[in-house]
PDB file of C-alpha atoms in Angstrom:
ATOM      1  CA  UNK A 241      65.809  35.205 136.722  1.00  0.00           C
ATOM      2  CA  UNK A 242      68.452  35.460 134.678  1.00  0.00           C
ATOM      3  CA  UNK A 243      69.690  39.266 136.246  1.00  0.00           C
ATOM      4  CA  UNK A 244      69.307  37.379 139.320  1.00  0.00           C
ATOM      5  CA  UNK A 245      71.849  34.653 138.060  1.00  0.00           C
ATOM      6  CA  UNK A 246      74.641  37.318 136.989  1.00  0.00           C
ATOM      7  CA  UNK A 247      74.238  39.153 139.831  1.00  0.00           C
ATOM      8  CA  UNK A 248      74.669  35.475 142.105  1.00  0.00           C
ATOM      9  CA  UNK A 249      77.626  34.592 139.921  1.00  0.00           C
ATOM     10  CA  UNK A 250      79.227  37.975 140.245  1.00  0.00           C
ATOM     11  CA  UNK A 251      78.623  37.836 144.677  1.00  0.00           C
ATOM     12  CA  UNK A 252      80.167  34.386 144.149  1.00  0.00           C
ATOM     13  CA  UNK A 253      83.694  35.678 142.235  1.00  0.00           C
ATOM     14  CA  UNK A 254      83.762  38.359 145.299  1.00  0.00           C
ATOM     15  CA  UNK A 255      83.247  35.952 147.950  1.00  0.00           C
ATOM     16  CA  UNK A 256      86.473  33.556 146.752  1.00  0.00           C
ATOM     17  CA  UNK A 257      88.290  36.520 146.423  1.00  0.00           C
ATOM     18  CA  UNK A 258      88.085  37.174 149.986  1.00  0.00           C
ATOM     19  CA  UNK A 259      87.818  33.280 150.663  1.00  0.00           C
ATOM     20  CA  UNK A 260      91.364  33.203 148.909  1.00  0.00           C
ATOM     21  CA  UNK A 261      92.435  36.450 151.336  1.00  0.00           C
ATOM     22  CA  UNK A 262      91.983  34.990 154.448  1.00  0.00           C
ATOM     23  CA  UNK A 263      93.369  31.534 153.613  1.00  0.00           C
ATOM     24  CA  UNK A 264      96.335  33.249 152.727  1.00  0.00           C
ATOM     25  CA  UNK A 265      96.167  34.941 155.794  1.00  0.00           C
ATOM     26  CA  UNK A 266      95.662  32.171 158.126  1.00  0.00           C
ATOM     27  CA  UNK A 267      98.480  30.656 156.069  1.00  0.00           C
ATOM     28  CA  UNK A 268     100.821  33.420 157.148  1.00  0.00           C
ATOM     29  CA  UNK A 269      99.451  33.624 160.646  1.00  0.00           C
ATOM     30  CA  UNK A 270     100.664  29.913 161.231  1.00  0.00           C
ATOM     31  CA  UNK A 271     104.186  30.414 159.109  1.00  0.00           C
ATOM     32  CA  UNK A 272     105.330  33.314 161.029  1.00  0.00           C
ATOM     33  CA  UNK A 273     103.240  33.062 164.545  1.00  0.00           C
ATOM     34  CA  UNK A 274     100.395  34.489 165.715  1.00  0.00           C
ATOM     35  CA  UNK A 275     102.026  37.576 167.807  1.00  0.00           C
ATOM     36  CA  UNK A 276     103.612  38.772 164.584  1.00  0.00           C
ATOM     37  CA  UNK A 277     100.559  37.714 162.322  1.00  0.00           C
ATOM     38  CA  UNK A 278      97.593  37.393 164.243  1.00  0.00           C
ATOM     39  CA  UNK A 279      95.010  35.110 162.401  1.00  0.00           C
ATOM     40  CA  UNK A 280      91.465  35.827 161.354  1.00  0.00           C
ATOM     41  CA  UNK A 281      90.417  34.300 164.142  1.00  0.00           C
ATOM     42  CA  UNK A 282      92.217  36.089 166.638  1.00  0.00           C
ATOM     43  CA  UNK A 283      91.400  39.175 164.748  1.00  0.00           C
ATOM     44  CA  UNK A 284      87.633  38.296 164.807  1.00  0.00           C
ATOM     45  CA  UNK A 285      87.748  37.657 168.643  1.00  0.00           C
ATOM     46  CA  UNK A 286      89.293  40.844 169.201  1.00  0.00           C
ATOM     47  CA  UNK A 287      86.187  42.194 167.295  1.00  0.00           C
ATOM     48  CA  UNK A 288      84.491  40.806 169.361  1.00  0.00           C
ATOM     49  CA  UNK A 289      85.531  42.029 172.579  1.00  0.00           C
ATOM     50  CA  UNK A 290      85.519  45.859 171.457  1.00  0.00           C
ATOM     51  CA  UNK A 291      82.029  45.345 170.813  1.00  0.00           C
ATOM     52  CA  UNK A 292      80.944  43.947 174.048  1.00  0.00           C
ATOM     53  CA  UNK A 293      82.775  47.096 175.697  1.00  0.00           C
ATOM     54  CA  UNK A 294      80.981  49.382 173.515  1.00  0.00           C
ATOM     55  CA  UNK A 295      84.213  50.442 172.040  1.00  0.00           C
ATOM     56  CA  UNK A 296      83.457  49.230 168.437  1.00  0.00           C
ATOM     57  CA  UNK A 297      80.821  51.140 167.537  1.00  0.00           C
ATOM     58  CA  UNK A 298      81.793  54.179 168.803  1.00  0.00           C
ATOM     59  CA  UNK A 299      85.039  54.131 167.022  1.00  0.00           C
ATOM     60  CA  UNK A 300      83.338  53.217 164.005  1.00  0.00           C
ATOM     61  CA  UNK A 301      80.581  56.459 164.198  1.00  0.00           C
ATOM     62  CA  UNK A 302      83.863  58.682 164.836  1.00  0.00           C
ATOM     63  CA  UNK A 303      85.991  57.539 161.997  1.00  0.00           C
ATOM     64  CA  UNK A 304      83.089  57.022 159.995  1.00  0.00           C
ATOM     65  CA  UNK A 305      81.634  60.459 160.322  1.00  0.00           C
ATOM     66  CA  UNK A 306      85.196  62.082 159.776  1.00  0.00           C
ATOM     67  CA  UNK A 307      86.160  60.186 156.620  1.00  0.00           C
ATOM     68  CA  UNK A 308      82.849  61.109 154.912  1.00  0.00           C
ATOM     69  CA  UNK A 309      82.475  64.250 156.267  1.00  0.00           C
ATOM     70  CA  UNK A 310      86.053  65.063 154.799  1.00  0.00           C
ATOM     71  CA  UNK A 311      85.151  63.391 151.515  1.00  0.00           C
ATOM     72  CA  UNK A 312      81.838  65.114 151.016  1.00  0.00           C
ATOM     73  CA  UNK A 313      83.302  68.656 151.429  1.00  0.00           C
ATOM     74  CA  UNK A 314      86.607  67.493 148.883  1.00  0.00           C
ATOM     75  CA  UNK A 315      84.321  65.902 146.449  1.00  0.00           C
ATOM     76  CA  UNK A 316      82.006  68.967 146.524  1.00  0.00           C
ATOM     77  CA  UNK A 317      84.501  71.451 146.040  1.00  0.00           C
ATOM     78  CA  UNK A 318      87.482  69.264 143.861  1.00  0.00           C
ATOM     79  CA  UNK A 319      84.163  68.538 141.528  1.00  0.00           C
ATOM     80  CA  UNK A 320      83.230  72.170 140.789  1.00  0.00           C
ATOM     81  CA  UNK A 321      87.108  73.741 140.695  1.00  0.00           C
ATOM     82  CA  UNK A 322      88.046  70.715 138.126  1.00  0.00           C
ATOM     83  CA  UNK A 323      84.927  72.049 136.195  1.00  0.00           C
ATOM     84  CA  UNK A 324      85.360  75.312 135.707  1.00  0.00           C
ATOM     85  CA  UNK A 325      89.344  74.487 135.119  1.00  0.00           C
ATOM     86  CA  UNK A 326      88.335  72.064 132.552  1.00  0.00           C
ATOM     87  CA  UNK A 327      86.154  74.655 130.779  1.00  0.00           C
ATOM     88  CA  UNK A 328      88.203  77.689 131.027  1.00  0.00           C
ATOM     89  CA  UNK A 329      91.670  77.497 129.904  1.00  0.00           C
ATOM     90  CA  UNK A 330      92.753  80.252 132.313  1.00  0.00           C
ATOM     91  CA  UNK A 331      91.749  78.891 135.137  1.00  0.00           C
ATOM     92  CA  UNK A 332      93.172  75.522 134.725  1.00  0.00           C
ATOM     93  CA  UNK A 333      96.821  76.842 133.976  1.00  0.00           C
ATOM     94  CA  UNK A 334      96.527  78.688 137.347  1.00  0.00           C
ATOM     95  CA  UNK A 335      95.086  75.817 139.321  1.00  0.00           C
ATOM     96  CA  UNK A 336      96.937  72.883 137.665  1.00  0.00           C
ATOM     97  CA  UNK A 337     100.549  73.949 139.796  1.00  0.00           C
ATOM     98  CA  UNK A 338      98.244  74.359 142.876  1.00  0.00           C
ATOM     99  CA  UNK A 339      96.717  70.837 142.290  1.00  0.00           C
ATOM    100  CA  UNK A 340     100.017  69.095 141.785  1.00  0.00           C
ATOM    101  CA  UNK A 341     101.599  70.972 144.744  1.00  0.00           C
ATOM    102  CA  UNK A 342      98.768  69.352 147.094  1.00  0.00           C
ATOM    103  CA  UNK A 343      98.756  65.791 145.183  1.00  0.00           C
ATOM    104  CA  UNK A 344     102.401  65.474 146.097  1.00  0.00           C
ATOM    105  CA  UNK A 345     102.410  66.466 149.913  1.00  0.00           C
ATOM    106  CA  UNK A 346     102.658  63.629 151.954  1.00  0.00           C
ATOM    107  CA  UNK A 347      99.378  63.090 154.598  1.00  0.00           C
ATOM    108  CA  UNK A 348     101.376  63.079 157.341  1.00  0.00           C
ATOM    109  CA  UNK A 349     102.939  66.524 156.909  1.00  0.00           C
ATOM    110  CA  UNK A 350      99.104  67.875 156.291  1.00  0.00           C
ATOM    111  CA  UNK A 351      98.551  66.210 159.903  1.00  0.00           C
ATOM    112  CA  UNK A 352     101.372  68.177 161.600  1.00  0.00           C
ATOM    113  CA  UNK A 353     100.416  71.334 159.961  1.00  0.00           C
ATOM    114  CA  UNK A 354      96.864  70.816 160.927  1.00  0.00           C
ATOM    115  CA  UNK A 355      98.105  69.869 164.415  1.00  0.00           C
ATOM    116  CA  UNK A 356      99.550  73.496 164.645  1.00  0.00           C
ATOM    117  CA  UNK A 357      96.627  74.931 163.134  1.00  0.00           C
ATOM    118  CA  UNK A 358      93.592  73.522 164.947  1.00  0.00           C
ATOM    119  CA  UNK A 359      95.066  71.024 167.687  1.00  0.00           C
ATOM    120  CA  UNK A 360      93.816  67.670 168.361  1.00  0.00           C
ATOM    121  CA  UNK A 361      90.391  66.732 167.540  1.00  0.00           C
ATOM    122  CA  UNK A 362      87.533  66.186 164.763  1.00  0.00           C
ATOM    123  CA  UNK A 363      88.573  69.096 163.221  1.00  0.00           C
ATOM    124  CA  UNK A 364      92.340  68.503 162.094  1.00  0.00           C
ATOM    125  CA  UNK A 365      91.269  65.107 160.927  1.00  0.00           C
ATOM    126  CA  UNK A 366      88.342  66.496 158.877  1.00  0.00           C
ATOM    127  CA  UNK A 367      90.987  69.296 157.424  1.00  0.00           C
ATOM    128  CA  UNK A 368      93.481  66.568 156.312  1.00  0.00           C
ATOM    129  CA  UNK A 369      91.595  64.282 154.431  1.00  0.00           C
ATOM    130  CA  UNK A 370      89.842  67.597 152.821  1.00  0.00           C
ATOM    131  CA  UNK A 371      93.659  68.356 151.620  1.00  0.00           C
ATOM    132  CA  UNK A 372      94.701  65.141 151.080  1.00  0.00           C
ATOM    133  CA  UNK A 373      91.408  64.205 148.436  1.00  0.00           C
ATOM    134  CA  UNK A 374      90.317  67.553 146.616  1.00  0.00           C
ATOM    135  CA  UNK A 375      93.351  67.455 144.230  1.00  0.00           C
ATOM    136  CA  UNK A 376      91.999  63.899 143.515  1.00  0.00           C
ATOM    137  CA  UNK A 377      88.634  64.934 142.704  1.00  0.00           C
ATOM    138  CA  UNK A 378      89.807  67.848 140.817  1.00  0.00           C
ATOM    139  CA  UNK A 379      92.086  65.993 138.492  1.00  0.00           C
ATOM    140  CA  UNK A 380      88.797  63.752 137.774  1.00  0.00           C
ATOM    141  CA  UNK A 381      86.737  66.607 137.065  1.00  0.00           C
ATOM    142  CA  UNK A 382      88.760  68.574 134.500  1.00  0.00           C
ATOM    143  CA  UNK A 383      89.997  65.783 132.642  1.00  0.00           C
ATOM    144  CA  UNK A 384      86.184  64.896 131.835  1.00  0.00           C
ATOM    145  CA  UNK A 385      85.299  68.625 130.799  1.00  0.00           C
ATOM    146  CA  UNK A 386      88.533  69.099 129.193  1.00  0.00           C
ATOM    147  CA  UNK A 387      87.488  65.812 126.798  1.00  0.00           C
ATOM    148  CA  UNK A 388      84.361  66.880 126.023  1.00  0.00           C
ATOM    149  CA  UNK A 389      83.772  66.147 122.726  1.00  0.00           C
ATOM    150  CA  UNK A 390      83.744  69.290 120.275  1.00  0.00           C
ATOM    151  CA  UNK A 391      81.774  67.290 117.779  1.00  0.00           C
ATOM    152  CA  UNK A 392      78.697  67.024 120.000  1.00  0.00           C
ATOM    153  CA  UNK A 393      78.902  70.259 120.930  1.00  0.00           C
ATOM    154  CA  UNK A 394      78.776  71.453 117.072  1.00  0.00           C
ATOM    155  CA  UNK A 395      75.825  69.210 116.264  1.00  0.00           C
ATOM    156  CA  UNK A 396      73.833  70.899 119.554  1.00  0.00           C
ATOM    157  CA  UNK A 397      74.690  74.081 117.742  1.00  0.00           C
ATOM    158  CA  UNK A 398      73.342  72.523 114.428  1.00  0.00           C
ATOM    159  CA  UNK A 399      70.456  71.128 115.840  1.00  0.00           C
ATOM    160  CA  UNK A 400      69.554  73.652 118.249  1.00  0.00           C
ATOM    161  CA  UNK A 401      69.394  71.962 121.029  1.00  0.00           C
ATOM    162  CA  UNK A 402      68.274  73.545 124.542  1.00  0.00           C
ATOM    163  CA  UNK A 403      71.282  73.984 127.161  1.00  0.00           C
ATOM    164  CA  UNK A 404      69.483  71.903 129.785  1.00  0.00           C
ATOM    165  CA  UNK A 405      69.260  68.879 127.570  1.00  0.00           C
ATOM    166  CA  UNK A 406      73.028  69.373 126.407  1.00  0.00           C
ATOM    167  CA  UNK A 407      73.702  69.258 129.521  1.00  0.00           C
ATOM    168  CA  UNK A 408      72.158  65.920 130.758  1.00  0.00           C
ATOM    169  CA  UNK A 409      72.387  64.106 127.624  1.00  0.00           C
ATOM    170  CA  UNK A 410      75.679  65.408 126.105  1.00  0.00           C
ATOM    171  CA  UNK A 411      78.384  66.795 128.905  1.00  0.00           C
ATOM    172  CA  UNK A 412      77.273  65.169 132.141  1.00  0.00           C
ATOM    173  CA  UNK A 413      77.471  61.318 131.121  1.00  0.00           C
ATOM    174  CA  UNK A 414      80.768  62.086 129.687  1.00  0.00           C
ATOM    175  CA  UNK A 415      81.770  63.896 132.962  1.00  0.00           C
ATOM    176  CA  UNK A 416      80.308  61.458 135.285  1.00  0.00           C
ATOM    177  CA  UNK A 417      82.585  58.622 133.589  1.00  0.00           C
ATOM    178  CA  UNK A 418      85.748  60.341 134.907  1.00  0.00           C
ATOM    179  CA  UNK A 419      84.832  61.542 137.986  1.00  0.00           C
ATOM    180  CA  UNK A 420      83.456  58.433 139.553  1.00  0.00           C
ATOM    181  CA  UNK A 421      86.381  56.523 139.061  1.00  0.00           C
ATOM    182  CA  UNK A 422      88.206  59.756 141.013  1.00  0.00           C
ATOM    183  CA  UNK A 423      86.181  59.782 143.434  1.00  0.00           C
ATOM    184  CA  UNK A 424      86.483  55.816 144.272  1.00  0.00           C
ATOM    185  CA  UNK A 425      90.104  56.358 144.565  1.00  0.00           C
ATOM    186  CA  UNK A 426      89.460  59.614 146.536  1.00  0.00           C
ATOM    187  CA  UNK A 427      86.899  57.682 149.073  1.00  0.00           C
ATOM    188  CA  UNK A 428      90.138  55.042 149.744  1.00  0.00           C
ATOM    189  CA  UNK A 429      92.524  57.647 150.333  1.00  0.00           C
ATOM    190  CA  UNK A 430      89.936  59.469 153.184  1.00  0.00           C
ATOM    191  CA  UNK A 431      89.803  56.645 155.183  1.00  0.00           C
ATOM    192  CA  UNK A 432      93.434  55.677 155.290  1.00  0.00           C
ATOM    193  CA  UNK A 433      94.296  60.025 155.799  1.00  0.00           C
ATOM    194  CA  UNK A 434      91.199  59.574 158.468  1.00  0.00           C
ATOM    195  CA  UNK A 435      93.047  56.526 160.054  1.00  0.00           C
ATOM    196  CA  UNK A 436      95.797  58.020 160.090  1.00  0.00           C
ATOM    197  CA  UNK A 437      95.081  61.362 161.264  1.00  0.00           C
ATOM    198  CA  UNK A 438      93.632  59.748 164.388  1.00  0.00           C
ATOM    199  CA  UNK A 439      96.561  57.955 165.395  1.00  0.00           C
ATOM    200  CA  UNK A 440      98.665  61.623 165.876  1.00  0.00           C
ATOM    201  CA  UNK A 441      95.278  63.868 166.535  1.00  0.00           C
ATOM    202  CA  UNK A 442      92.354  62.088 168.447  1.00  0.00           C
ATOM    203  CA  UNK A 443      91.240  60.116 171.383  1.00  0.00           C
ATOM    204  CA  UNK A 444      88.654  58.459 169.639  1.00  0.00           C
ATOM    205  CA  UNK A 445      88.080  56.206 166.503  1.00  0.00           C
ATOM    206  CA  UNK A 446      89.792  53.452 164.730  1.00  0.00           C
ATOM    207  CA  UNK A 447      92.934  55.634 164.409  1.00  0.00           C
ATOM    208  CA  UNK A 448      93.161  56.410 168.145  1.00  0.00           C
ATOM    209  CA  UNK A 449      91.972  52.070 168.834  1.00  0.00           C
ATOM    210  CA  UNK A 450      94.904  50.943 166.765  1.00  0.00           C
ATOM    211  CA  UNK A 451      97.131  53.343 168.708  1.00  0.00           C
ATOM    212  CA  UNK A 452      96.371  52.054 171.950  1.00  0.00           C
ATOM    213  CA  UNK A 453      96.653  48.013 170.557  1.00  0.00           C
ATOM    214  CA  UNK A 454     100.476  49.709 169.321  1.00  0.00           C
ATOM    215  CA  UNK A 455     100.880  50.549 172.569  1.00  0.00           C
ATOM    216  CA  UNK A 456      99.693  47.791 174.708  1.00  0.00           C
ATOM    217  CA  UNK A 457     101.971  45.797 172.186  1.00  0.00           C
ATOM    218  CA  UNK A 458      98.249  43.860 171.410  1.00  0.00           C
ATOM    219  CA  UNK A 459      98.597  42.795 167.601  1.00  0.00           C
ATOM    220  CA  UNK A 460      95.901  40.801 167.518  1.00  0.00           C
ATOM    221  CA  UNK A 461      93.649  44.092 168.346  1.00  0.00           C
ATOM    222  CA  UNK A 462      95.892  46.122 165.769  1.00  0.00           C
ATOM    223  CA  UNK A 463      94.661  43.741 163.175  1.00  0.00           C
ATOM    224  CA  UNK A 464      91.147  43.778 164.049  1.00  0.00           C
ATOM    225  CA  UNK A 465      90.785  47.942 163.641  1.00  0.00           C
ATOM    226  CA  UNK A 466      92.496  47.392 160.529  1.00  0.00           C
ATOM    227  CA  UNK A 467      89.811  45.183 159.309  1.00  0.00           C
ATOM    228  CA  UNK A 468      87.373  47.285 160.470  1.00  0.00           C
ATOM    229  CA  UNK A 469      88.636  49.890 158.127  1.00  0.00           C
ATOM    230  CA  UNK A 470      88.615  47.990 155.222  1.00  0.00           C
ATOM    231  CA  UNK A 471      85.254  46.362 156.071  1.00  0.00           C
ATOM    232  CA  UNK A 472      83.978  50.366 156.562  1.00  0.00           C
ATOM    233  CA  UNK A 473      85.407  51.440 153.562  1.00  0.00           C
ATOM    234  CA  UNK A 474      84.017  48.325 150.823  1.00  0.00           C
ATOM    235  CA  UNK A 475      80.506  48.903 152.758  1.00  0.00           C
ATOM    236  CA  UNK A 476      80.770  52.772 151.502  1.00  0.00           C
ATOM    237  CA  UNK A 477      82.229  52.209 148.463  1.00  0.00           C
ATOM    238  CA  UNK A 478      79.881  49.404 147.107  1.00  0.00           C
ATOM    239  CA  UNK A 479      76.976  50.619 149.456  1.00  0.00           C
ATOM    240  CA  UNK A 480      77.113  54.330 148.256  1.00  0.00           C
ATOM    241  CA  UNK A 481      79.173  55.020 145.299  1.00  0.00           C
ATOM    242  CA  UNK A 482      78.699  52.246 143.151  1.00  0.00           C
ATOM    243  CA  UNK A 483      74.695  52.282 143.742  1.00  0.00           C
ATOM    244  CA  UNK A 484      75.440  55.813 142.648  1.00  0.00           C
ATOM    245  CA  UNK A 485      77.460  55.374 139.789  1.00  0.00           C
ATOM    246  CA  UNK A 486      74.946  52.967 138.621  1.00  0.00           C
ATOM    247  CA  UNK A 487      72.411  55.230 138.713  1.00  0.00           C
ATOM    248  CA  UNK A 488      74.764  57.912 137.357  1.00  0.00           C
ATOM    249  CA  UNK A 489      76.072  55.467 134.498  1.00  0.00           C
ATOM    250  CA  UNK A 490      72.757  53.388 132.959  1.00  0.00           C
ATOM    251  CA  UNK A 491      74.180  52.875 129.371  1.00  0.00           C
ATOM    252  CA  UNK A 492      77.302  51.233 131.711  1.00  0.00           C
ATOM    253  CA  UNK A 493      74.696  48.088 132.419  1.00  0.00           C
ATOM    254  CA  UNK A 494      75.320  45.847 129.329  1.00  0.00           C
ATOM    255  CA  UNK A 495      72.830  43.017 129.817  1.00  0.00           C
ATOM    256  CA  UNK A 496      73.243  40.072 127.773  1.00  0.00           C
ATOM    257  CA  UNK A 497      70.977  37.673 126.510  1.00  0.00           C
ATOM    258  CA  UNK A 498      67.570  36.653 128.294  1.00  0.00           C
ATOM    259  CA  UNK A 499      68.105  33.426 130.614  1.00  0.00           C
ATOM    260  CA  UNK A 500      65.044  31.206 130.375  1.00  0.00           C
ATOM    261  CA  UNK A 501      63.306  30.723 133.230  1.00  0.00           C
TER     262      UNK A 501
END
């Protein structure tokens, strides 16, 4: 009962949050006009209407499957360089310029190289949000097995302890606690990159449906993809990676004291 309580009161700080968003939006939408602000309901209505043409959900499967597609294969890979650069010395020095180099290009000139490269399609958005995230992930990963802390690893040595449970009970929580929050911030980054890669490189998705509402000068249908975005990207985050970090993180879960009842 009382889990059930926290976990009500914690829904309820979200919801005025985003109560407290869209008054502020429906506040601007009626200061500065609805063609240069569109209001949630406008936006909503535009919803709406892509879903009745069978536009929506298309876009959505598109954008959707490029974004996490793009993050899986950064996350994978940004995970296990960081790792080994953490733990070798070596290999950081040499990857550290490499990371910084690819931190500090801007997305859109990885979407006019990939352009040239591949031309328009799946692909070139898949390759920039790839570019765009790994030196995110990376910079997670060997921070957390560059910290490791020497003093557990001397008692393992004292005490003899197997490599396996080292592993799970010494390095990985430790890891884990960096590269979660990376990854969060890498996850936000793929869908904007993913967004945006559409706009210059595809036909379909929420990139290419906010490119025609630019075009067809309709704001109130610019506004609605971009809430689609966000609304895609908190249902990943806090449907996925949070579940997962949960999971991931258990001595994270500090429960207070026992509600009666």
């Amino acid at each position: 009962m009382g889990s059930l309580i926290r976990s009500g009161l914690g829904w309820g700080g979200s919801l005025t949050g985003v109560l407290l968003f869209v008054a502020l939006w429906e506040w601007g939408s009626l200061s500065y006009g609805s063609f240069l602000l569109p209001g949630p309901r406008d936006a909503l209505s535009s919803i709406v209407g892509f879903a009745d043409n069978g536009e929506l959900w298309a876009a959505i499967w598109a954008t959707t499957w490029r974004a996490m597609t793009g993050f899986a294969i950064a996350a994978l890979a940004g995970v296990a360089l960081g790792l080994i650069a953490g733990l070798s010395h070596t290999v950081g020095r040499a990857l550290e310029p490499v990371s910084t180099v690819l931190l500090g290009m801007p997305p859109i000139a990885w979407i006019v190289l990939a352009l040239l490269w591949f031309g328009s399609g799946s692909l070139a958005a898949i390759y920039t949000v790839v570019a765009t995230t790994i030196p995110v992930a990376f910079a997670g990963a060997q921070i957390g097995a560059r910290t490791l802390d020497q003093r557990l690893q001397e008692m393992g040595d004292v005490f003899r302890v197997p490599f396996a449970m080292r592993l799970w009970d010494f390095y990985l929580p430790h890891i884990v606690s960096y590269v979660f929050p990376a990854l969060i911030t890498a996850l936000g980054v793929a869908w904007k990159v993913t967004v945006m890669a559409e706009l210059f490189a595809t036909e379909d998705g929420v990139g290419a449906g906010m490119a025609m509402a630019r075009v067809s000068l309709d704001t109130a249908g610019a506004m609605a993809w971009i809430v689609v975005v966000v609304v895609l990207l908190l249902v990943a985050e806090h449907g996925f990676l949070r579940p997962l970090q949960k999971k991931m993180e258990p001595w994270r879960q500090v429960k207070g004291p026992a509600m009666p009842g």
